[in-house]
XYZ file of C-alpha atoms in Angstrom:
625
model
C 0.064 -0.104 -0.100
C 1.179 3.627 -0.959
C 1.821 5.857 2.147
C -0.333 8.437 0.130
C -3.805 8.272 -0.454
C -4.192 10.929 -3.265
C -2.471 10.358 -6.446
C 0.545 12.354 -8.412
C -0.781 14.206 -11.392
C 0.705 12.536 -14.441
C 2.314 15.078 -16.937
C -0.391 14.550 -19.479
C -3.303 15.972 -17.322
C -0.723 18.884 -16.154
C -0.160 19.416 -19.930
C -3.837 19.815 -20.757
C -4.859 21.888 -17.839
C -1.855 24.483 -18.840
C -1.953 24.184 -22.928
C 2.066 23.841 -22.231
C 4.770 22.204 -20.574
C 6.231 25.446 -19.056
C 3.937 28.551 -17.633
C 4.753 32.214 -16.253
C 6.357 30.616 -13.077
C 9.041 29.559 -15.335
C 9.666 33.251 -17.093
C 9.610 34.948 -13.574
C 12.313 32.310 -12.676
C 14.358 32.731 -15.298
C 14.298 36.556 -14.825
C 15.031 36.446 -11.174
C 18.080 34.159 -11.832
C 19.473 36.384 -14.551
C 19.171 39.429 -12.198
C 20.418 37.686 -9.242
C 23.219 36.330 -11.620
C 23.884 40.089 -13.103
C 24.260 41.653 -9.469
C 26.514 39.164 -8.041
C 29.097 39.946 -11.184
C 28.588 43.195 -11.242
C 29.147 43.241 -7.214
C 32.285 41.046 -7.826
C 33.787 43.365 -10.040
C 32.731 46.123 -7.561
C 34.366 44.311 -4.851
C 37.713 42.895 -6.492
C 38.955 45.764 -8.881
C 41.005 44.087 -11.814
C 40.361 40.693 -10.266
C 42.194 41.257 -7.119
C 41.524 38.895 -4.624
C 39.383 36.359 -6.621
C 39.351 32.303 -6.405
C 43.130 31.277 -7.210
C 42.252 28.665 -10.049
C 40.460 31.544 -11.745
C 43.572 33.728 -11.149
C 45.307 31.115 -12.803
C 43.365 31.212 -15.963
C 43.473 35.226 -15.798
C 47.305 35.120 -15.811
C 47.390 32.438 -18.935
C 45.180 34.665 -20.930
C 47.184 38.067 -20.018
C 50.328 36.457 -21.265
C 48.632 34.796 -24.051
C 47.417 38.147 -25.229
C 50.514 40.492 -24.324
C 53.491 38.006 -24.582
C 55.885 40.889 -24.933
C 55.326 42.319 -21.523
C 56.237 38.400 -20.497
C 59.489 38.095 -22.047
C 61.244 37.541 -18.718
C 58.765 35.395 -17.388
C 60.458 31.751 -17.146
C 56.446 30.165 -17.438
C 55.008 32.270 -20.151
C 56.543 29.761 -22.843
C 54.675 26.922 -20.922
C 51.616 28.453 -19.950
C 49.743 27.443 -23.690
C 50.513 23.562 -22.346
C 48.426 23.997 -19.460
C 45.967 21.329 -19.289
C 43.235 23.262 -18.106
C 43.002 25.813 -20.553
C 41.057 26.654 -23.016
C 37.970 25.689 -21.379
C 34.076 26.572 -21.637
C 34.850 29.896 -19.140
C 37.770 30.653 -21.072
C 35.952 30.667 -24.199
C 32.990 32.653 -23.172
C 35.421 35.334 -21.609
C 35.943 36.430 -25.297
C 32.408 37.542 -25.593
C 33.613 40.705 -23.270
C 36.605 41.828 -25.191
C 36.405 45.324 -23.774
C 36.813 44.369 -20.158
C 39.958 45.667 -18.082
C 41.922 42.705 -18.312
C 41.498 39.159 -18.379
C 40.607 38.535 -14.782
C 37.394 40.998 -15.198
C 36.461 39.039 -18.538
C 36.652 35.880 -16.904
C 34.612 37.107 -14.246
C 31.665 38.098 -16.469
C 32.027 35.011 -18.227
C 31.454 33.067 -14.674
C 28.276 35.122 -13.997
C 26.868 33.274 -17.250
C 27.972 29.951 -15.599
C 26.083 31.036 -12.863
C 23.029 31.919 -14.676
C 23.385 28.185 -16.133
C 23.517 26.559 -13.104
C 20.670 27.967 -11.459
C 18.141 27.988 -14.839
C 19.944 24.119 -15.379
C 18.528 22.777 -12.005
C 15.364 24.668 -12.470
C 14.832 23.004 -15.593
C 15.442 19.873 -14.451
C 13.333 19.820 -11.570
C 10.363 21.027 -13.851
C 11.237 18.073 -16.194
C 11.123 15.418 -13.264
C 9.146 16.419 -10.754
C 6.642 19.354 -12.619
C 6.053 21.364 -9.750
C 7.715 25.216 -10.264
C 7.619 25.563 -6.559
C 9.431 22.610 -6.037
C 11.698 22.946 -8.960
C 12.999 26.409 -7.656
C 13.613 25.243 -4.192
C 16.063 22.417 -5.759
C 17.720 25.158 -7.447
C 18.536 26.826 -4.845
C 19.516 23.944 -2.684
C 22.004 23.043 -5.270
C 23.549 26.309 -5.216
C 24.599 26.482 -1.515
C 28.181 25.486 -0.869
C 28.795 21.915 0.566
C 32.491 21.444 1.088
C 34.265 18.339 -0.136
C 37.646 16.635 0.083
C 40.496 17.219 -2.325
C 40.271 21.243 -1.993
C 36.769 20.986 -4.069
C 33.236 21.361 -3.107
C 29.625 21.359 -4.304
C 27.818 24.533 -5.073
C 27.643 27.818 -7.088
C 28.293 30.660 -4.742
C 30.820 30.148 -2.732
C 33.395 32.006 -4.676
C 33.561 33.485 -8.033
C 32.275 30.761 -10.509
C 34.644 28.621 -11.882
C 34.648 26.041 -15.263
C 33.275 23.340 -12.779
C 30.130 25.335 -12.179
C 29.510 25.039 -16.054
C 29.929 21.224 -15.276
C 27.353 21.741 -12.559
C 24.807 23.384 -14.723
C 25.309 20.251 -17.536
C 24.860 17.504 -14.745
C 21.368 17.568 -14.174
C 20.730 17.476 -18.005
C 22.740 14.466 -18.191
C 20.522 12.884 -15.460
C 17.628 13.622 -17.845
C 19.161 12.055 -20.485
C 20.442 9.108 -18.400
C 16.801 8.583 -17.168
C 15.576 8.083 -20.531
C 18.975 6.069 -21.402
C 17.757 3.214 -19.373
C 15.085 2.345 -22.244
C 15.948 4.014 -25.180
C 19.188 3.140 -27.105
C 19.247 5.929 -28.933
C 19.369 8.382 -25.733
C 21.669 5.775 -24.938
C 24.244 6.510 -27.519
C 23.840 10.093 -27.007
C 24.289 10.279 -23.674
C 27.908 8.435 -24.312
C 28.780 11.010 -26.804
C 27.511 13.977 -25.177
C 29.262 12.721 -21.916
C 32.574 12.306 -23.675
C 32.322 15.874 -25.206
C 31.871 17.261 -21.980
C 35.318 16.415 -21.071
C 36.219 19.942 -22.934
C 33.949 21.842 -19.600
C 35.404 20.301 -17.100
C 37.618 17.236 -17.591
C 37.747 15.667 -13.758
C 34.000 16.169 -13.628
C 33.477 14.402 -17.063
C 35.798 11.430 -16.375
C 33.944 10.866 -13.074
C 30.337 11.232 -14.785
C 31.316 8.624 -17.672
C 32.509 6.201 -15.305
C 29.587 6.106 -13.700
C 27.359 6.326 -16.576
C 29.244 3.532 -18.571
C 28.583 1.255 -15.368
C 25.278 2.162 -15.705
C 24.787 1.226 -19.230
C 26.897 -2.113 -18.548
C 24.938 -3.216 -15.550
C 21.390 -2.124 -17.345
C 20.624 -3.926 -20.630
C 17.788 -2.537 -22.805
C 14.554 -3.970 -22.340
C 14.450 -5.639 -25.654
C 18.414 -6.816 -25.027
C 18.086 -8.527 -21.414
C 17.760 -11.876 -23.027
C 20.396 -11.384 -25.850
C 23.951 -10.784 -24.193
C 25.701 -10.464 -27.690
C 23.273 -7.397 -28.784
C 23.975 -6.038 -25.096
C 27.606 -5.980 -25.604
C 27.637 -4.501 -29.243
C 25.338 -1.578 -27.617
C 27.497 -1.056 -25.021
C 30.919 -1.416 -26.869
C 29.410 1.390 -29.529
C 28.564 3.621 -26.351
C 32.354 3.137 -25.242
C 33.326 4.017 -28.247
C 31.363 7.289 -28.574
C 32.621 8.281 -24.907
C 36.339 7.358 -25.744
C 36.614 9.174 -28.900
C 36.434 12.706 -27.228
C 38.271 11.920 -24.220
C 41.152 10.587 -25.825
C 41.010 13.668 -28.215
C 41.254 15.493 -25.166
C 44.314 13.603 -23.885
C 46.202 14.337 -26.849
C 45.264 17.848 -27.326
C 46.327 18.447 -23.422
C 48.062 16.051 -21.653
C 51.544 14.896 -21.904
C 51.096 10.998 -22.538
C 54.934 10.569 -22.835
C 56.569 8.632 -19.864
C 58.549 10.892 -17.870
C 62.730 10.372 -18.060
C 63.352 7.498 -15.312
C 66.092 10.022 -13.647
C 63.152 12.604 -13.408
C 60.566 10.313 -11.592
C 61.808 11.038 -8.065
C 61.842 15.062 -8.735
C 58.711 14.827 -10.595
C 57.074 12.730 -7.292
C 58.575 15.757 -4.963
C 57.002 18.388 -6.919
C 53.820 16.535 -6.761
C 53.915 16.005 -2.992
C 54.966 19.806 -2.341
C 52.183 20.825 -4.664
C 49.085 18.935 -3.531
C 50.097 17.811 -0.336
C 47.099 19.283 0.958
C 44.674 17.740 -1.131
C 46.183 14.677 -1.929
C 48.573 13.525 1.159
C 45.526 11.277 2.766
C 43.320 10.552 -0.004
C 41.066 7.531 1.540
C 41.033 9.233 4.725
C 40.161 12.585 3.730
C 37.262 11.090 1.542
C 36.199 8.815 4.334
C 36.138 11.894 6.935
C 33.930 13.894 4.623
C 31.726 10.947 4.041
C 31.347 10.470 8.159
C 30.839 14.384 8.329
C 27.734 14.127 6.080
C 26.579 11.155 7.639
C 26.739 12.659 11.356
C 27.196 16.126 11.940
C 25.310 17.138 8.863
C 23.262 13.867 7.768
C 22.846 14.247 3.958
C 23.692 11.087 3.197
C 21.614 9.132 5.681
C 18.484 11.483 4.637
C 19.066 10.903 1.156
C 19.308 7.383 1.302
C 16.066 7.030 3.374
C 14.125 9.497 1.199
C 15.132 6.943 -1.792
C 13.733 4.047 -0.270
C 10.567 5.396 0.529
C 10.464 6.883 -2.876
C 11.283 3.632 -4.475
C 8.574 2.077 -2.254
C 6.282 4.601 -3.947
C 7.703 5.135 -7.507
C 4.021 4.743 -8.988
C 3.154 7.608 -7.467
C 5.644 9.856 -9.333
C 6.010 11.227 -12.647
C 7.625 8.748 -15.337
C 11.143 10.342 -15.195
C 11.069 10.752 -11.219
C 9.740 6.787 -11.019
C 13.267 6.103 -13.162
C 15.479 8.310 -10.826
C 14.756 5.492 -8.138
C 16.132 3.099 -10.135
C 18.910 5.319 -11.969
C 20.118 7.051 -8.664
C 21.487 3.277 -6.658
C 23.401 2.257 -9.927
C 24.912 5.494 -9.830
C 26.136 4.871 -6.389
C 27.419 1.800 -7.698
C 29.100 3.528 -10.407
C 31.015 5.781 -8.433
C 32.108 2.755 -6.192
C 33.219 1.173 -9.269
C 35.161 4.567 -10.581
C 37.135 5.027 -7.259
C 38.327 1.581 -7.567
C 39.605 1.618 -10.680
C 41.546 4.974 -9.677
C 42.772 3.006 -6.672
C 44.227 0.514 -9.001
C 45.997 3.049 -11.391
C 47.359 4.668 -8.481
C 48.670 1.808 -7.171
C 49.889 0.566 -10.184
C 51.256 3.428 -11.773
C 54.794 3.569 -10.231
C 55.464 0.005 -11.306
C 55.046 0.624 -14.863
C 57.433 3.686 -14.992
C 54.609 5.964 -15.010
C 53.293 9.238 -12.654
C 49.477 8.495 -11.457
C 46.759 10.074 -13.347
C 43.551 9.059 -11.901
C 43.708 11.068 -8.485
C 42.339 13.647 -9.969
C 39.377 12.099 -10.972
C 38.317 11.619 -7.420
C 37.470 15.238 -7.260
C 34.502 13.899 -9.013
C 33.074 12.103 -5.883
C 31.386 15.616 -5.004
C 28.602 14.414 -7.138
C 27.254 12.320 -3.956
C 25.896 15.801 -2.621
C 23.970 16.737 -5.873
C 22.727 13.035 -5.762
C 21.414 13.305 -1.911
C 19.571 15.984 -2.955
C 17.916 14.924 -5.642
C 16.800 11.680 -3.803
C 15.874 14.011 -0.892
C 13.453 16.000 -3.635
C 11.896 12.120 -4.814
C 10.860 12.304 -1.325
C 9.318 15.623 -1.271
C 7.825 15.477 -4.326
C 5.302 12.363 -2.947
C 2.968 14.941 -1.016
C 4.357 18.235 -2.647
C 1.329 18.100 -4.927
C -1.128 17.975 -1.549
C 0.398 21.430 -0.380
C -1.880 24.279 -1.332
C -0.300 26.452 -3.835
C -0.395 29.424 -1.213
C 1.741 27.777 1.114
C 3.948 26.058 -1.087
C 5.005 29.889 -2.797
C 5.698 30.710 1.069
C 8.259 27.940 1.522
C 10.200 29.011 -1.867
C 9.694 32.856 -0.625
C 11.358 32.028 2.745
C 13.895 29.608 1.130
C 14.755 32.310 -1.028
C 14.725 34.964 2.053
C 16.619 32.716 4.310
C 19.620 31.917 1.791
C 19.928 35.657 1.272
C 19.672 36.716 4.798
C 21.914 33.829 6.436
C 24.549 32.978 3.758
C 28.075 34.056 3.580
C 28.730 33.022 0.097
C 30.713 35.401 -1.602
C 28.341 35.846 -4.678
C 25.440 36.546 -2.210
C 27.326 38.855 -0.523
C 28.374 40.487 -3.988
C 24.751 40.477 -5.216
C 23.795 42.003 -2.204
C 26.143 44.805 -1.812
C 25.568 45.863 -5.650
C 21.703 45.806 -5.069
C 22.570 48.276 -1.685
C 25.103 50.553 -4.049
C 22.254 50.591 -6.430
C 19.570 51.230 -4.242
C 21.606 53.919 -1.906
C 21.550 51.742 0.947
C 23.691 51.235 3.840
C 26.455 48.440 2.426
C 27.282 45.722 5.035
C 30.408 45.399 6.878
C 31.138 42.293 5.157
C 31.424 43.587 2.427
C 33.528 46.823 2.829
C 35.903 44.781 4.767
C 36.276 42.466 1.467
C 36.176 45.510 -0.534
C 39.090 46.852 1.484
C 41.151 44.074 1.615
C 41.080 43.739 -2.252
C 41.361 47.466 -2.741
C 45.047 47.155 -0.631
C 46.384 44.449 -3.181
C 45.107 46.374 -6.232
C 46.934 49.444 -4.871
C 50.025 47.213 -4.177
C 50.095 45.615 -7.600
C 50.087 49.184 -8.982
C 52.857 49.525 -7.130
C 54.747 46.700 -8.612
C 53.643 48.421 -12.411
C 55.324 51.516 -11.423
C 58.773 50.019 -9.857
C 59.227 47.284 -11.513
C 60.644 47.202 -15.134
C 59.161 44.726 -17.676
C 62.298 42.869 -17.836
C 62.540 42.398 -14.051
C 61.336 39.563 -11.770
C 59.244 39.456 -9.022
C 59.628 37.131 -6.052
C 56.410 36.348 -4.255
C 56.238 34.218 -1.240
C 52.574 33.204 -2.066
C 50.151 32.748 -4.635
C 50.238 36.453 -5.859
C 49.491 35.474 -9.574
C 47.777 39.372 -9.621
C 51.520 40.571 -10.418
C 51.035 39.006 -14.046
C 47.589 39.423 -14.860
C 47.017 43.031 -12.973
C 50.319 44.704 -13.267
C 51.385 42.456 -15.939
C 55.072 41.947 -14.970
C 57.050 38.851 -14.729
C 57.007 36.375 -11.765
C 59.013 34.066 -9.912
C 56.901 30.814 -10.352
C 55.069 30.427 -6.845
C 53.480 27.403 -5.410
C 50.211 27.502 -7.627
C 52.597 27.425 -10.639
C 53.834 24.090 -10.002
C 50.859 22.323 -10.844
C 52.163 23.623 -14.161
C 55.433 22.806 -14.166
C 54.634 19.110 -12.926
C 51.755 18.718 -15.694
C 54.658 20.162 -18.215
C 57.421 17.815 -16.720
C 59.468 20.862 -16.869
C 62.547 19.376 -14.724
C 64.837 22.446 -14.766
C 62.463 25.165 -13.437
C 60.627 22.188 -11.416
C 64.135 21.557 -9.212
C 64.237 25.214 -8.348
C 60.760 25.728 -7.522
C 60.831 23.037 -5.627
C 63.988 23.904 -3.816
C 62.681 27.295 -3.016
C 59.092 26.086 -1.716
C 60.858 23.194 0.522
C 62.772 26.143 2.275
C 59.723 28.421 2.765
C 57.718 25.242 4.076
C 60.298 23.787 6.126
C 61.415 27.072 7.583
C 65.095 26.364 7.160
C 65.841 29.616 5.472
C 63.631 32.753 6.054
C 61.810 34.453 3.149
C 64.727 37.235 2.756
C 67.094 34.506 2.444
C 65.063 32.381 -0.226
C 64.523 35.833 -2.044
C 68.195 36.665 -1.945
C 69.424 33.265 -3.392
C 66.839 33.841 -6.395
C 67.463 35.695 -9.508
C 64.382 38.067 -8.715
C 65.384 41.803 -7.658
C 62.019 42.389 -6.199
C 59.949 40.833 -3.303
C 55.902 41.302 -2.860
C 54.809 39.927 0.390
C 51.946 39.952 2.824
C 52.755 42.267 5.820
C 51.184 39.206 7.930
C 53.285 37.064 6.118
C 56.901 39.186 7.608
C 55.172 40.086 10.769
C 54.373 36.527 11.924
C 58.024 35.486 11.416
C 59.508 38.523 12.711
C 60.645 40.252 9.912
C 59.430 43.576 10.130
C 61.103 46.497 8.389
C 62.218 47.631 12.080
C 64.139 44.350 12.955
C 67.592 44.722 12.883
C 68.267 41.501 11.218
C 66.262 42.731 8.289
C 68.129 46.105 8.776
C 71.359 44.573 7.633
C 70.400 42.550 4.549
C 70.936 44.067 0.945
C 67.250 44.924 0.584
C 64.972 48.033 1.086
C 61.291 48.855 1.280
C 60.148 50.629 -1.510
C 56.033 50.695 -1.037
C 54.173 49.470 1.610
C 50.717 49.792 2.943
C 48.397 47.986 5.486
C 48.602 44.525 3.984
C 51.357 44.366 1.442
C 54.964 45.327 0.828
C 57.439 45.515 -2.189
C 60.769 45.146 -1.680
C 64.165 45.902 -3.526
C 67.619 44.280 -3.567
C 70.147 46.911 -3.035
C 72.322 45.852 -5.538
C 69.249 46.098 -8.410
C 68.212 49.620 -7.798
C 66.702 51.335 -10.792
C 65.646 54.962 -11.034
C 62.233 55.922 -9.793
C 59.517 56.495 -12.105
C 58.515 59.968 -12.423
C 55.388 60.726 -10.564
C 55.949 57.555 -8.350
C 57.388 58.358 -5.082
C 58.981 55.593 -3.434
C 57.387 54.963 0.015
C 59.642 53.148 2.583
C 57.934 52.395 5.736
C 55.189 54.414 5.280
C 51.979 52.475 5.577
C 48.747 53.560 3.734
C 50.579 55.268 0.715
C 48.610 54.840 -2.270
C 50.634 54.831 -5.402
C 48.487 56.166 -8.526
C 48.193 54.122 -11.608
C 51.076 54.488 -14.223
C 49.700 55.391 -17.845
C 51.452 53.053 -20.420
C 51.181 52.871 -24.208
C 48.802 50.835 -25.688
C 50.572 47.456 -26.037
C 50.514 46.554 -30.255
C 48.029 44.054 -31.471
C 49.278 40.384 -31.336
C 47.686 37.194 -32.769
C 46.881 34.609 -30.154
C 49.928 32.684 -28.780
C 47.769 29.929 -28.320
C 45.301 28.001 -30.701
C 42.119 28.249 -29.589
C 42.234 31.228 -27.299
C 39.490 33.694 -27.514
C 39.934 37.303 -28.900
C 41.986 40.061 -27.361
C 40.610 40.270 -23.603
C 42.507 43.576 -22.201
C 42.819 46.821 -22.511
C 46.427 47.798 -21.858
C 46.061 50.658 -19.352
C 45.160 49.741 -15.763
C 42.121 51.915 -14.995
C 42.751 55.089 -12.388
C 39.387 54.244 -10.633
C 39.139 50.870 -9.427
C 36.598 48.587 -10.903
C 36.577 50.652 -14.472
C 36.077 48.935 -17.490
C 33.420 46.635 -15.279
C 30.243 47.196 -17.608
C 28.955 43.606 -17.503
């Protein structure tokens, strides 16, 4: 017997009643999603002038695009010749950044493209809800729930609003649509072939997510023969092999174009392994315990997984009361869980066997895709809610939507929500929040420090930065000695010469065997940009007698940043740009530059010119959406 007495309205009755599958609430939601995405993007551009302080992955893409568009400015940068080999670029977001050629620099163009990613995720999850559950109000709640931040292991998370949107947010938008296609693929051969091909092509949206999703779907297609093939193993295996080929063709193309497939020199294996450990120690030092810890967290402290399992069991018992696609989801989701386990086992085997065949492991990154456990749980919970949602009066359902949206906007500290509220407050002349003002102040200090770098550092001079100060490249447009974040590029390119130098500096900084100043003085960089608090924590302030005895002097400082120069590398000060040693809070005006000559793209497939050669004198200038 069903748990609920009333039957769920079928799609056909809904269509007859409304005359269309979609209705006016859909238009209202799409408009609201567009306004929110626009406000979040404009707010981010206001809070982060020229992209200062944004997500470090986005900073990496920004520096790659900036170098590609202005190669002459980076003739002294040791990584300039390698950036086009980064396996993460181009991606959908970097390509869409080409839609905004008038942006102040590559970072602002990427932020605007990120606004499209945020909009796509909100709308895609709403469309998924409408196709599967039919009810607009329930679809809105699902879309909001899927945008909330759920932290995961391996340095990743699920959600859309935590920081500035990155390429995986586009995949978050694609994923529910693949789920709808997978529901149809359980019964239809054409949908099965389409699913395999589209999932394979999605590797160009976000490779790590596509490999996990593809592995899951391939397992499902193997374990779930089509109805007409359940008694014919040969036909089933033939169909599966065709699906496997359709998936693998774009994946192999991706690996040929973007990933070095040749085995590294055996003599450099140990060095590359040390580089990997140094760069990814935080994410991959304890792979399985990290995954287990996160699973326990979402089982106990935040019982998302048991709630999803319970709801899925109840929904499976009552699947006849669900719309057709929702009923198929009750069969699909358990198979997806089995598929994810199979992919994890394959990854574990590859990581174990890689060293024995003279290769470095490649599949550890795929484990980031285990974050899809979160949306699988959210969909399971929504299946349960859908059993009785049609019982609720429309007014009550609408009130729940309003309450959910209000709570999300009021209590979330996600950066995109803070940015959207701050932009709305600025537009309406309302008081801005302390959180937004603090964030803007921090980014403004970094922007001013980078202006000082541009003013004082010559284009042919290197800057040393003990942290990931990638804005030196994409804001100040100056050469930067490889920082910690750059280690992933050196590793993937098998660049052992630069990699050995990078590793030595990072080991010295991490172990504390040398001070920041000692590491810098041993490097070829005549300049150092460093956070004030980093030096203060090490007891290396400008007034420290030990620092005073070193052949260095402070050129610029504000509350957060300091720019130092070696005394034997002093260059004449730029006219009109005063040096301010020891004076905190000083503001360095932007240095006008001659327009850079037009240069054809240095990297095939890169978007059109993204940058305006001159830095704006007003924070956020050139940030029109």
